[in-house]
mmCIF file of C-alpha atoms in Angstrom:
data_model
loop_
_atom_site.group_PDB
_atom_site.id
_atom_site.type_symbol
_atom_site.label_atom_id
_atom_site.label_comp_id
_atom_site.label_asym_id
_atom_site.label_seq_id
_atom_site.Cartn_x
_atom_site.Cartn_y
_atom_site.Cartn_z
ATOM 1 C CA MET A 1 -6.374 -31.421 3.605
ATOM 2 C CA SER A 2 -5.341 -28.095 5.088
ATOM 3 C CA PRO A 3 -5.682 -25.202 2.657
ATOM 4 C CA ARG A 4 -3.116 -22.433 2.856
ATOM 5 C CA LYS A 5 -5.839 -20.026 1.913
ATOM 6 C CA LEU A 6 -9.371 -19.815 0.650
ATOM 7 C CA VAL A 7 -10.342 -17.123 -1.809
ATOM 8 C CA THR A 8 -13.807 -15.908 -2.682
ATOM 9 C CA LEU A 9 -14.462 -13.576 -5.614
ATOM 10 C CA VAL A 10 -17.806 -12.027 -6.471
ATOM 11 C CA GLU A 11 -18.583 -9.850 -9.447
ATOM 12 C CA GLU A 12 -21.856 -7.979 -9.525
ATOM 13 C CA VAL A 13 -22.548 -6.604 -12.990
ATOM 14 C CA GLN A 14 -24.951 -3.674 -13.110
ATOM 15 C CA ARG A 15 -24.424 -2.256 -16.594
ATOM 16 C CA GLU A 16 -23.251 -3.506 -19.956
ATOM 17 C CA GLY A 17 -23.206 -1.943 -23.403
ATOM 18 C CA ASP A 18 -24.257 1.469 -22.087
ATOM 19 C CA ARG A 19 -27.427 0.249 -20.464
ATOM 20 C CA ASP A 20 -28.494 -1.038 -17.099
ATOM 21 C CA LEU A 21 -29.238 -4.703 -16.545
ATOM 22 C CA ALA A 22 -32.794 -5.438 -15.401
ATOM 23 C CA GLY A 23 -31.225 -6.947 -12.288
ATOM 24 C CA PRO A 24 -27.619 -7.509 -11.297
ATOM 25 C CA LEU A 25 -25.769 -10.521 -12.652
ATOM 26 C CA TYR A 26 -23.637 -12.174 -9.988
ATOM 27 C CA MET A 27 -20.641 -14.333 -10.779
ATOM 28 C CA GLY A 28 -18.843 -16.065 -7.958
ATOM 29 C CA PHE A 29 -15.691 -18.101 -7.593
ATOM 30 C CA VAL A 30 -14.379 -19.921 -4.544
ATOM 31 C CA ALA A 31 -10.986 -21.591 -4.495
ATOM 32 C CA ALA A 32 -8.776 -23.460 -2.075
ATOM 33 C CA VAL A 33 -5.009 -23.326 -2.361
ATOM 34 C CA PHE A 34 -3.226 -26.307 -0.830
ATOM 35 C CA LYS A 35 -0.090 -28.437 -1.011
ATOM 36 C CA ASN A 36 0.031 -30.734 -4.031
ATOM 37 C CA PRO A 37 -0.332 -34.152 -2.391
ATOM 38 C CA TRP A 38 1.926 -35.676 -5.057
ATOM 39 C CA ALA A 39 4.627 -33.005 -4.819
ATOM 40 C CA GLY A 40 8.158 -34.316 -4.509
ATOM 41 C CA GLN A 41 7.200 -37.942 -5.152
ATOM 42 C CA GLY A 42 8.416 -38.236 -8.713
ATOM 43 C CA PHE A 43 6.025 -39.815 -11.206
ATOM 44 C CA VAL A 44 3.058 -41.331 -9.395
ATOM 45 C CA GLU A 45 1.194 -43.819 -11.550
ATOM 46 C CA ASP A 46 -1.959 -44.301 -9.511
ATOM 47 C CA LEU A 47 -3.532 -41.035 -8.415
ATOM 48 C CA GLY A 48 -6.705 -42.790 -7.302
ATOM 49 C CA PRO A 49 -6.177 -43.363 -3.572
ATOM 50 C CA VAL A 50 -5.364 -39.717 -2.873
ATOM 51 C CA LEU A 51 -8.027 -38.250 -5.109
ATOM 52 C CA ASP A 52 -10.700 -40.507 -3.634
ATOM 53 C CA GLU A 53 -10.020 -38.933 -0.278
ATOM 54 C CA LEU A 54 -9.258 -35.373 -1.315
ATOM 55 C CA ALA A 55 -11.817 -34.629 -4.041
ATOM 56 C CA PRO A 56 -14.884 -35.016 -1.786
ATOM 57 C CA GLU A 57 -13.238 -32.858 0.880
ATOM 58 C CA LEU A 58 -12.717 -30.110 -1.672
ATOM 59 C CA GLY A 59 -16.286 -30.338 -2.915
ATOM 60 C CA ALA A 60 -17.653 -30.148 0.615
ATOM 61 C CA LEU A 61 -15.392 -27.205 1.458
ATOM 62 C CA LEU A 62 -15.923 -25.054 -1.630
ATOM 63 C CA VAL A 63 -19.515 -25.562 -2.710
ATOM 64 C CA PRO A 64 -21.310 -24.203 0.386
ATOM 65 C CA ARG A 65 -19.113 -21.107 0.227
ATOM 66 C CA LEU A 66 -20.015 -20.514 -3.398
ATOM 67 C CA VAL A 67 -23.721 -20.856 -2.709
ATOM 68 C CA ALA A 68 -23.418 -18.513 0.284
ATOM 69 C CA ALA A 69 -21.486 -15.925 -1.733
ATOM 70 C CA LEU A 70 -24.211 -15.588 -4.358
ATOM 71 C CA PRO A 71 -27.505 -13.900 -3.469
ATOM 72 C CA ALA A 72 -29.520 -15.757 -6.099
ATOM 73 C CA PRO A 73 -29.675 -19.351 -7.372
ATOM 74 C CA VAL A 74 -26.868 -20.576 -9.594
ATOM 75 C CA GLU A 75 -27.950 -20.939 -13.236
ATOM 76 C CA ALA A 76 -24.552 -21.577 -14.818
ATOM 77 C CA TYR A 77 -21.461 -23.238 -13.419
ATOM 78 C CA GLY A 78 -17.891 -24.304 -14.045
ATOM 79 C CA LYS A 79 -14.724 -25.419 -12.275
ATOM 80 C CA ALA A 80 -10.981 -24.896 -12.288
ATOM 81 C CA GLY A 81 -7.901 -26.924 -11.428
ATOM 82 C CA ILE A 82 -4.615 -25.026 -11.557
ATOM 83 C CA VAL A 83 -1.401 -26.792 -10.685
ATOM 84 C CA GLY A 84 1.797 -25.056 -9.649
ATOM 85 C CA LEU A 85 4.897 -25.214 -11.808
ATOM 86 C CA ALA A 86 6.407 -28.257 -10.101
ATOM 87 C CA GLY A 87 3.312 -30.403 -10.609
ATOM 88 C CA GLU A 88 1.567 -32.118 -13.496
ATOM 89 C CA VAL A 89 -1.652 -30.841 -15.040
ATOM 90 C CA GLU A 90 -2.800 -34.393 -14.400
ATOM 91 C CA HIS A 91 -2.629 -33.698 -10.645
ATOM 92 C CA ALA A 92 -5.130 -30.863 -10.826
ATOM 93 C CA SER A 93 -7.245 -32.749 -13.318
ATOM 94 C CA ALA A 94 -7.408 -35.738 -11.004
ATOM 95 C CA LEU A 95 -9.020 -33.685 -8.275
ATOM 96 C CA ILE A 96 -11.675 -31.982 -10.387
ATOM 97 C CA HIS A 97 -12.547 -34.602 -12.998
ATOM 98 C CA THR A 98 -14.254 -36.990 -10.671
ATOM 99 C CA LEU A 99 -17.867 -37.292 -9.636
ATOM 100 C CA ARG A 100 -16.589 -37.221 -6.078
ATOM 101 C CA PHE A 101 -15.900 -33.525 -6.614
ATOM 102 C CA GLY A 102 -18.416 -32.377 -9.209
ATOM 103 C CA ASN A 103 -21.440 -33.993 -7.635
ATOM 104 C CA HIS A 104 -21.150 -31.653 -4.666
ATOM 105 C CA LEU A 105 -21.802 -28.694 -6.941
ATOM 106 C CA ARG A 106 -24.460 -30.409 -9.037
ATOM 107 C CA ALA A 107 -26.344 -31.497 -5.935
ATOM 108 C CA ALA A 108 -26.190 -28.074 -4.307
ATOM 109 C CA VAL A 109 -27.596 -26.185 -7.280
ATOM 110 C CA GLY A 110 -29.810 -28.799 -8.925
ATOM 111 C CA GLY A 111 -27.465 -29.271 -11.860
ATOM 112 C CA THR A 112 -27.470 -32.221 -14.213
ATOM 113 C CA THR A 113 -24.931 -31.329 -16.882
ATOM 114 C CA LEU A 114 -21.180 -31.737 -17.098
ATOM 115 C CA LEU A 115 -19.177 -29.023 -15.412
ATOM 116 C CA PRO A 116 -17.111 -27.100 -17.950
ATOM 117 C CA SER A 117 -13.569 -26.706 -16.738
ATOM 118 C CA VAL A 118 -10.198 -25.101 -17.114
ATOM 119 C CA GLU A 119 -7.106 -27.008 -16.117
ATOM 120 C CA LYS A 120 -3.614 -25.688 -16.537
ATOM 121 C CA ARG A 121 -0.197 -25.293 -14.996
ATOM 122 C CA SER A 122 0.564 -21.780 -13.921
ATOM 123 C CA ALA A 123 2.939 -19.511 -12.127
ATOM 124 C CA PRO A 124 1.530 -17.838 -9.006
ATOM 125 C CA GLY A 125 -0.961 -15.144 -9.905
ATOM 126 C CA GLY A 126 -1.532 -16.381 -13.433
ATOM 127 C CA THR A 127 -4.911 -15.619 -14.961
ATOM 128 C CA PHE A 128 -7.284 -18.332 -16.067
ATOM 129 C CA ASP A 129 -10.674 -18.262 -17.743
ATOM 130 C CA ILE A 130 -13.395 -20.454 -16.299
ATOM 131 C CA PRO A 131 -16.044 -21.472 -18.813
ATOM 132 C CA LEU A 132 -19.579 -21.513 -17.451
ATOM 133 C CA LYS A 133 -22.574 -23.272 -18.937
ATOM 134 C CA HIS A 134 -26.183 -23.776 -17.960
ATOM 135 C CA ILE A 135 -26.674 -26.206 -15.078
ATOM 136 C CA THR A 136 -29.285 -28.404 -16.757
ATOM 137 C CA ASP A 137 -28.909 -27.769 -20.501
ATOM 138 C CA MET A 138 -25.500 -27.206 -22.058
ATOM 139 C CA THR A 139 -27.096 -25.919 -25.267
ATOM 140 C CA VAL A 140 -28.636 -22.819 -23.676
ATOM 141 C CA ARG A 141 -26.638 -20.163 -25.486
ATOM 142 C CA SER A 142 -27.477 -17.272 -23.191
ATOM 143 C CA HIS A 143 -25.552 -18.953 -20.390
ATOM 144 C CA HIS A 144 -22.313 -19.617 -22.281
ATOM 145 C CA GLN A 145 -19.950 -17.222 -20.554
ATOM 146 C CA THR A 146 -16.480 -16.977 -19.105
ATOM 147 C CA TYR A 147 -15.245 -15.762 -15.757
ATOM 148 C CA GLU A 148 -11.684 -14.453 -15.756
ATOM 149 C CA VAL A 149 -9.949 -15.029 -12.476
ATOM 150 C CA ARG A 150 -6.607 -14.507 -10.848
ATOM 151 C CA VAL A 151 -5.616 -15.439 -7.316
ATOM 152 C CA ALA A 152 -2.771 -13.405 -5.911
ATOM 153 C CA GLU A 153 0.340 -15.445 -5.115
ATOM 154 C CA ALA A 154 -1.155 -18.840 -5.922
ATOM 155 C CA PRO A 155 -0.452 -21.573 -6.704
ATOM 156 C CA HIS A 156 3.119 -21.913 -5.479
ATOM 157 C CA PRO A 157 5.140 -24.492 -7.479
ATOM 158 C CA ASP A 158 4.245 -27.269 -5.035
ATOM 159 C CA GLU A 159 0.595 -26.252 -4.663
ATOM 160 C CA ILE A 160 -2.712 -26.830 -6.414
ATOM 161 C CA LEU A 161 -5.613 -24.409 -6.679
ATOM 162 C CA VAL A 162 -9.052 -25.943 -7.070
ATOM 163 C CA GLY A 163 -12.134 -23.795 -7.520
ATOM 164 C CA VAL A 164 -15.808 -23.754 -8.379
ATOM 165 C CA ALA A 165 -17.630 -20.946 -10.158
ATOM 166 C CA GLY A 166 -21.234 -19.999 -10.662
ATOM 167 C CA ALA A 167 -23.346 -17.288 -12.257
ATOM 168 C CA THR A 168 -26.868 -16.294 -11.292
ATOM 169 C CA GLY A 169 -27.908 -15.726 -14.899
ATOM 170 C CA GLY A 170 -26.808 -15.624 -18.482
ATOM 171 C CA ARG A 171 -24.777 -12.981 -20.253
ATOM 172 C CA PRO A 172 -25.942 -9.395 -19.777
ATOM 173 C CA HIS A 173 -28.458 -8.474 -22.510
ATOM 174 C CA ALA A 174 -28.113 -11.950 -24.078
ATOM 175 C CA ARG A 175 -29.884 -11.891 -27.430
ATOM 176 C CA LEU A 176 -28.588 -14.736 -29.543
ATOM 177 C CA ALA A 177 -31.131 -17.110 -31.043
ATOM 178 C CA GLU A 178 -31.703 -20.301 -29.095
ATOM 179 C CA PHE A 179 -30.092 -23.474 -30.334
ATOM 180 C CA ARG A 180 -32.397 -25.534 -32.500
ATOM 181 C CA ALA A 181 -32.090 -29.243 -33.264
ATOM 182 C CA ASP A 182 -32.000 -28.626 -37.011
ATOM 183 C CA GLU A 183 -28.848 -26.585 -36.566
ATOM 184 C CA ALA A 184 -26.994 -29.575 -35.241
ATOM 185 C CA MET B 1 -27.626 -10.780 0.662
ATOM 186 C CA GLN B 2 -28.552 -8.692 -2.331
ATOM 187 C CA HIS B 3 -27.506 -5.081 -2.215
ATOM 188 C CA THR B 4 -29.452 -2.191 -3.650
ATOM 189 C CA SER B 5 -28.333 -0.790 -6.982
ATOM 190 C CA ILE B 6 -27.392 2.852 -7.033
ATOM 191 C CA VAL B 7 -28.944 5.012 -9.709
ATOM 192 C CA ALA B 8 -27.134 8.203 -10.596
ATOM 193 C CA GLU B 9 -28.844 11.447 -9.785
ATOM 194 C CA THR B 10 -29.545 13.541 -12.825
ATOM 195 C CA GLY B 11 -27.739 16.826 -13.305
ATOM 196 C CA GLY B 12 -24.169 17.698 -14.080
ATOM 197 C CA PRO B 13 -22.193 16.546 -17.079
ATOM 198 C CA VAL B 14 -23.240 13.059 -18.162
ATOM 199 C CA PRO B 15 -20.185 10.975 -19.010
ATOM 200 C CA ARG B 16 -20.186 9.059 -22.254
ATOM 201 C CA ASN B 17 -20.395 5.657 -20.648
ATOM 202 C CA GLY B 18 -23.112 6.773 -18.296
ATOM 203 C CA ALA B 19 -25.344 7.854 -21.128
ATOM 204 C CA GLY B 20 -27.522 4.782 -21.559
ATOM 205 C CA PRO B 21 -30.993 4.147 -20.195
ATOM 206 C CA LYS B 22 -31.259 4.626 -16.411
ATOM 207 C CA ALA B 23 -27.491 4.941 -15.957
ATOM 208 C CA ARG B 24 -26.624 3.143 -12.781
ATOM 209 C CA LEU B 25 -23.646 4.774 -11.162
ATOM 210 C CA VAL B 26 -21.688 1.540 -10.847
ATOM 211 C CA ARG B 27 -21.016 -0.677 -13.860
ATOM 212 C CA LYS B 28 -19.939 -3.496 -11.642
ATOM 213 C CA HIS B 29 -18.866 -4.340 -8.145
ATOM 214 C CA VAL B 30 -16.060 -6.751 -7.367
ATOM 215 C CA LEU B 31 -15.409 -8.381 -4.027
ATOM 216 C CA VAL B 32 -12.303 -10.382 -3.120
ATOM 217 C CA VAL B 33 -12.093 -12.274 0.160
ATOM 218 C CA GLU B 34 -9.037 -14.170 1.351
ATOM 219 C CA GLU B 35 -9.039 -16.502 4.322
ATOM 220 C CA ILE B 36 -5.460 -17.282 5.251
ATOM 221 C CA GLU B 37 -4.996 -20.478 7.240
ATOM 222 C CA LEU B 38 -1.307 -21.323 6.814
ATOM 223 C CA ASP B 39 1.783 -19.251 6.320
ATOM 224 C CA GLY B 40 5.385 -20.322 6.183
ATOM 225 C CA GLY B 41 4.137 -23.866 6.651
ATOM 226 C CA ARG B 42 2.528 -23.129 10.004
ATOM 227 C CA ALA B 43 -1.132 -22.894 10.902
ATOM 228 C CA VAL B 44 -2.193 -19.319 11.620
ATOM 229 C CA PRO B 45 -3.608 -19.286 15.194
ATOM 230 C CA SER B 46 -6.833 -17.714 14.013
ATOM 231 C CA THR B 47 -7.808 -17.336 10.386
ATOM 232 C CA LEU B 48 -6.753 -14.011 8.896
ATOM 233 C CA ARG B 49 -9.592 -12.625 6.819
ATOM 234 C CA ARG B 50 -8.834 -9.931 4.279
ATOM 235 C CA ALA B 51 -11.181 -8.387 1.782
ATOM 236 C CA ALA B 52 -11.275 -5.745 -0.909
ATOM 237 C CA ALA B 53 -14.442 -4.283 -2.400
ATOM 238 C CA ALA B 54 -14.274 -2.322 -5.629
ATOM 239 C CA ALA B 55 -16.708 -0.401 -7.792
ATOM 240 C CA VAL B 56 -16.237 0.456 -11.449
ATOM 241 C CA ILE B 57 -17.698 3.899 -12.144
ATOM 242 C CA ALA B 58 -17.696 6.311 -15.059
ATOM 243 C CA ASN B 59 -15.085 9.044 -14.734
ATOM 244 C CA PRO B 60 -17.297 12.152 -14.603
ATOM 245 C CA TRP B 61 -14.467 14.445 -15.725
ATOM 246 C CA VAL B 62 -13.219 12.620 -18.822
ATOM 247 C CA GLY B 63 -12.981 14.934 -21.815
ATOM 248 C CA THR B 64 -13.183 18.040 -19.661
ATOM 249 C CA VAL B 65 -10.723 20.344 -17.990
ATOM 250 C CA THR B 66 -12.420 20.760 -14.653
ATOM 251 C CA GLU B 67 -10.862 22.981 -12.037
ATOM 252 C CA ASP B 68 -13.328 22.272 -9.245
ATOM 253 C CA LEU B 69 -13.736 18.536 -8.741
ATOM 254 C CA GLY B 70 -15.883 19.037 -5.651
ATOM 255 C CA PRO B 71 -19.401 19.053 -7.111
ATOM 256 C CA ALA B 72 -19.066 15.686 -8.859
ATOM 257 C CA VAL B 73 -17.378 14.177 -5.799
ATOM 258 C CA THR B 74 -20.301 15.285 -3.658
ATOM 259 C CA ARG B 75 -22.779 13.899 -6.168
ATOM 260 C CA ILE B 76 -21.128 10.519 -6.746
ATOM 261 C CA VAL B 77 -18.884 9.439 -3.897
ATOM 262 C CA PRO B 78 -21.258 9.138 -0.917
ATOM 263 C CA ALA B 79 -23.416 6.472 -2.549
ATOM 264 C CA VAL B 80 -20.426 4.597 -3.945
ATOM 265 C CA ALA B 81 -18.662 4.685 -0.581
ATOM 266 C CA ASP B 82 -21.739 3.359 1.209
ATOM 267 C CA ALA B 83 -22.079 0.545 -1.330
ATOM 268 C CA LEU B 84 -18.424 -0.440 -0.908
ATOM 269 C CA ILE B 85 -18.545 -0.299 2.872
ATOM 270 C CA ALA B 86 -21.681 -2.458 2.954
ATOM 271 C CA ARG B 87 -20.110 -5.158 0.807
ATOM 272 C CA LEU B 88 -16.781 -5.091 2.606
ATOM 273 C CA LEU B 89 -18.235 -5.258 6.093
ATOM 274 C CA GLN B 90 -20.643 -7.996 5.128
ATOM 275 C CA ALA B 91 -17.652 -10.031 3.962
ATOM 276 C CA LEU B 92 -15.689 -9.468 7.164
ATOM 277 C CA GLY B 93 -18.531 -9.693 9.648
ATOM 278 C CA GLY B 94 -19.007 -6.044 10.579
ATOM 279 C CA GLY B 95 -16.947 -2.988 11.424
ATOM 280 C CA ALA B 96 -15.714 -4.311 14.758
ATOM 281 C CA ALA B 97 -14.033 -7.206 12.932
ATOM 282 C CA VAL B 98 -11.836 -4.813 10.964
ATOM 283 C CA GLU B 99 -8.413 -4.109 12.471
ATOM 284 C CA ALA B 100 -6.539 -2.737 9.465
ATOM 285 C CA PHE B 101 -7.815 -0.673 6.581
ATOM 286 C CA GLY B 102 -6.836 0.818 3.264
ATOM 287 C CA LYS B 103 -8.205 2.318 0.094
ATOM 288 C CA GLY B 104 -7.144 2.624 -3.516
ATOM 289 C CA VAL B 105 -8.065 3.848 -6.946
ATOM 290 C CA LEU B 106 -7.291 3.003 -10.562
ATOM 291 C CA VAL B 107 -7.940 5.754 -13.090
ATOM 292 C CA GLY B 108 -8.495 4.798 -16.726
ATOM 293 C CA LEU B 109 -6.066 6.124 -19.304
ATOM 294 C CA ASP B 110 -8.123 9.112 -20.416
ATOM 295 C CA GLY B 111 -8.384 10.507 -16.892
ATOM 296 C CA GLU B 112 -6.052 12.288 -14.521
ATOM 297 C CA VAL B 113 -4.636 10.662 -11.412
ATOM 298 C CA GLU B 114 -6.094 13.741 -9.748
ATOM 299 C CA HIS B 115 -9.550 12.428 -10.637
ATOM 300 C CA GLY B 116 -8.873 9.259 -8.715
ATOM 301 C CA ALA B 117 -7.386 11.195 -5.843
ATOM 302 C CA ALA B 118 -10.544 13.294 -5.695
ATOM 303 C CA VAL B 119 -12.659 10.177 -5.324
ATOM 304 C CA ILE B 120 -10.681 8.583 -2.479
ATOM 305 C CA HIS B 121 -9.217 11.560 -0.628
ATOM 306 C CA THR B 122 -12.504 13.000 0.525
ATOM 307 C CA PRO B 123 -14.439 12.804 3.760
ATOM 308 C CA HIS B 124 -17.329 11.441 1.706
ATOM 309 C CA LEU B 125 -15.332 8.225 1.440
ATOM 310 C CA GLY B 126 -12.692 8.323 4.170
ATOM 311 C CA ASP B 127 -14.787 9.580 7.069
ATOM 312 C CA ARG B 128 -17.642 7.254 6.202
ATOM 313 C CA TYR B 129 -15.346 4.242 6.184
ATOM 314 C CA ARG B 130 -13.402 5.268 9.286
ATOM 315 C CA HIS B 131 -16.605 5.846 11.225
ATOM 316 C CA ARG B 132 -18.128 2.504 10.268
ATOM 317 C CA VAL B 133 -15.115 0.562 11.553
ATOM 318 C CA GLY B 134 -14.461 2.683 14.635
ATOM 319 C CA GLY B 135 -11.169 3.931 13.260
ATOM 320 C CA SER B 136 -9.182 7.076 13.900
ATOM 321 C CA SER B 137 -6.073 6.705 11.729
ATOM 322 C CA VAL B 138 -5.494 8.222 8.341
ATOM 323 C CA ILE B 139 -6.394 5.468 5.854
ATOM 324 C CA ALA B 140 -3.508 3.924 3.912
ATOM 325 C CA PHE B 141 -3.907 4.353 0.161
ATOM 326 C CA ALA B 142 -2.605 3.691 -3.330
ATOM 327 C CA GLU B 143 -3.491 5.332 -6.605
ATOM 328 C CA ARG B 144 -2.425 4.840 -10.200
ATOM 329 C CA ARG B 145 -3.523 5.354 -13.776
ATOM 330 C CA ALA B 146 -3.669 2.115 -15.714
ATOM 331 C CA GLY B 147 -5.283 0.093 -18.445
ATOM 332 C CA ALA B 148 -7.988 -2.475 -17.830
ATOM 333 C CA GLY B 149 -6.836 -5.527 -15.923
ATOM 334 C CA ALA B 150 -3.990 -3.785 -14.163
ATOM 335 C CA SER B 151 -3.487 -4.815 -10.581
ATOM 336 C CA LEU B 152 -3.595 -2.472 -7.641
ATOM 337 C CA LEU B 153 -1.778 -3.275 -4.425
ATOM 338 C CA ILE B 154 -3.820 -1.719 -1.642
ATOM 339 C CA PRO B 155 -1.823 -1.025 1.519
ATOM 340 C CA MET B 156 -3.425 -1.337 4.934
ATOM 341 C CA TRP B 157 -2.480 -0.333 8.422
ATOM 342 C CA HIS B 158 -4.098 -0.381 11.842
ATOM 343 C CA LYS B 159 -7.328 1.606 12.058
ATOM 344 C CA THR B 160 -6.375 3.387 15.280
ATOM 345 C CA GLU B 161 -2.610 2.850 15.583
ATOM 346 C CA ALA B 162 -1.137 3.570 12.163
ATOM 347 C CA THR B 163 2.434 2.995 13.346
ATOM 348 C CA THR B 164 1.746 -0.534 14.596
ATOM 349 C CA ARG B 165 3.972 -2.551 12.294
ATOM 350 C CA SER B 166 2.226 -5.869 12.802
ATOM 351 C CA HIS B 167 -0.720 -4.616 10.768
ATOM 352 C CA TYR B 168 1.221 -3.317 7.766
ATOM 353 C CA GLN B 169 0.062 -5.485 4.889
ATOM 354 C CA ALA B 170 -1.243 -5.145 1.364
ATOM 355 C CA MET B 171 -3.870 -6.829 -0.729
ATOM 356 C CA GLU B 172 -3.878 -7.225 -4.477
ATOM 357 C CA LEU B 173 -6.961 -6.270 -6.465
ATOM 358 C CA ARG B 174 -7.527 -6.754 -10.171
ATOM 359 C CA VAL B 175 -10.628 -6.300 -12.303
ATOM 360 C CA PRO B 176 -10.096 -7.996 -15.681
ATOM 361 C CA ASP B 177 -12.088 -5.540 -17.803
ATOM 362 C CA ALA B 178 -11.667 -2.324 -15.849
ATOM 363 C CA PRO B 179 -10.918 0.489 -15.763
ATOM 364 C CA ASN B 180 -11.833 1.379 -19.314
ATOM 365 C CA ALA B 181 -10.155 4.584 -20.447
ATOM 366 C CA ASP B 182 -13.128 6.625 -19.232
ATOM 367 C CA GLU B 183 -13.672 4.791 -15.954
ATOM 368 C CA ILE B 184 -12.415 4.782 -12.396
ATOM 369 C CA VAL B 185 -12.095 1.748 -10.114
ATOM 370 C CA VAL B 186 -12.455 2.782 -6.500
ATOM 371 C CA ALA B 187 -11.697 0.276 -3.765
ATOM 372 C CA LEU B 188 -11.646 -0.251 -0.028
ATOM 373 C CA ALA B 189 -9.705 -2.991 1.745
ATOM 374 C CA ALA B 190 -9.775 -4.404 5.250
ATOM 375 C CA ALA B 191 -8.054 -7.084 7.320
ATOM 376 C CA SER B 192 -9.257 -8.835 10.451
ATOM 377 C CA GLY B 193 -5.848 -8.901 12.068
ATOM 378 C CA PRO B 194 -2.099 -8.527 11.728
ATOM 379 C CA ARG B 195 0.161 -10.344 9.282
ATOM 380 C CA PRO B 196 0.506 -14.037 10.051
ATOM 381 C CA PHE B 197 3.243 -14.471 12.658
ATOM 382 C CA ALA B 198 4.097 -10.756 12.734
ATOM 383 C CA ARG B 199 7.355 -10.526 14.676
ATOM 384 C CA ILE B 200 9.404 -7.566 13.569
ATOM 385 C CA GLY B 201 8.860 -5.580 16.722
ATOM 386 C CA ASP B 202 7.874 -1.979 16.844
ATOM 387 C CA ARG B 203 9.272 1.490 17.296
ATOM 388 C CA ARG B 204 9.417 0.862 21.013
ATOM 389 C CA THR B 205 11.526 -2.253 20.563
ATOM 390 C CA ASP B 206 13.832 -0.964 17.811
ATOM 391 C CA PRO B 207 17.517 -0.641 18.587
ATOM 392 C CA VAL B 208 18.571 2.960 19.002
ATOM 393 C CA LEU B 209 20.617 3.865 15.939
ATOM 394 C CA ALA B 210 22.908 6.811 15.602
ATOM 395 C CA VAL B 211 21.951 8.245 12.202
ATOM 396 C CA GLU B 212 24.172 10.997 10.905
ATOM 397 C CA GLY B 213 22.313 14.250 10.577
ATOM 398 C CA ALA B 214 19.197 13.023 12.364
ATOM 399 C CA PRO B 215 17.733 15.289 15.031
ATOM 400 C CA ALA B 216 18.842 14.326 18.486
#
């Protein structure tokens, strides 16, 4: 897999609601933009052979860059699969909804939970919101947050954009009550 | 690497959104890094790295009619410029790795474009950046007033040879929740090399055209 480009975004939040954060909150996103391996083939029934090869490559490519881009351990994470206009959402989904991809991120940050995700078809430069949740407990409310992202000029109609996202903490000044079992 | 937070010095008019406890100068920093490997279907001989670093700051002049913008520029811009340069050069691997550079500003709707111009067209920003990358050219720039989430296309050209066409390029920057109406987004951009497969020649290779009215 040869990406056309790799994109790294880092947000470093210092203030929110008119007051400083105790320490900066970092949110990072790393994406690869590459040719849709199923482009131009008509309807492909079995996506398995290609995804088995490609998904681990993407995990190995993106995850170390995400960890390197963030100056503190990842506490919340998520992922994105955005397919260009000539592809199926199923194409992007195939590459991110497999343990062959997600386990790279879980292993690198000590995560145990499912990776929340956004998957959609988009014109180049479309925005998408990546949901992030806590890496070991999806009920930790402070870490429910969303990272809005846009990659200039990607994906082209015959491309796919796959990305991983992480945050080094919960929402700034998080102050919602914790989830309790009796609320379930 | 974790960077140091900048805390505003006291004194001068305190903008509304800088009024809270401690009042860090920058609400948030944003860094965008692109590594371009293929273009036009061909592998780029060596990866083109481009980056933009932006800081969201309170507009110190919102709600005022201020004739002399100098004092606030002197108070605010040096620290913001240093913070941007540090993040940008870390992303690109140091000043020597930068071949093309640019800068830009987005002013929130309650400010004047002149406020943004004051922040980027000052030696406190331009000279600092130029010096850190060993440049000598005027720095390419873009400025606009806009709502939050607007994109800014930051132009770049060569740091010592501004007329070198191969290095003319632009990078898109967008911060989803900035600038607020009383904020300014100030940004620096850099590229490690020319456009992929730059091949449009240069002034020296242009055909000589007879243009009516042009000086001989």
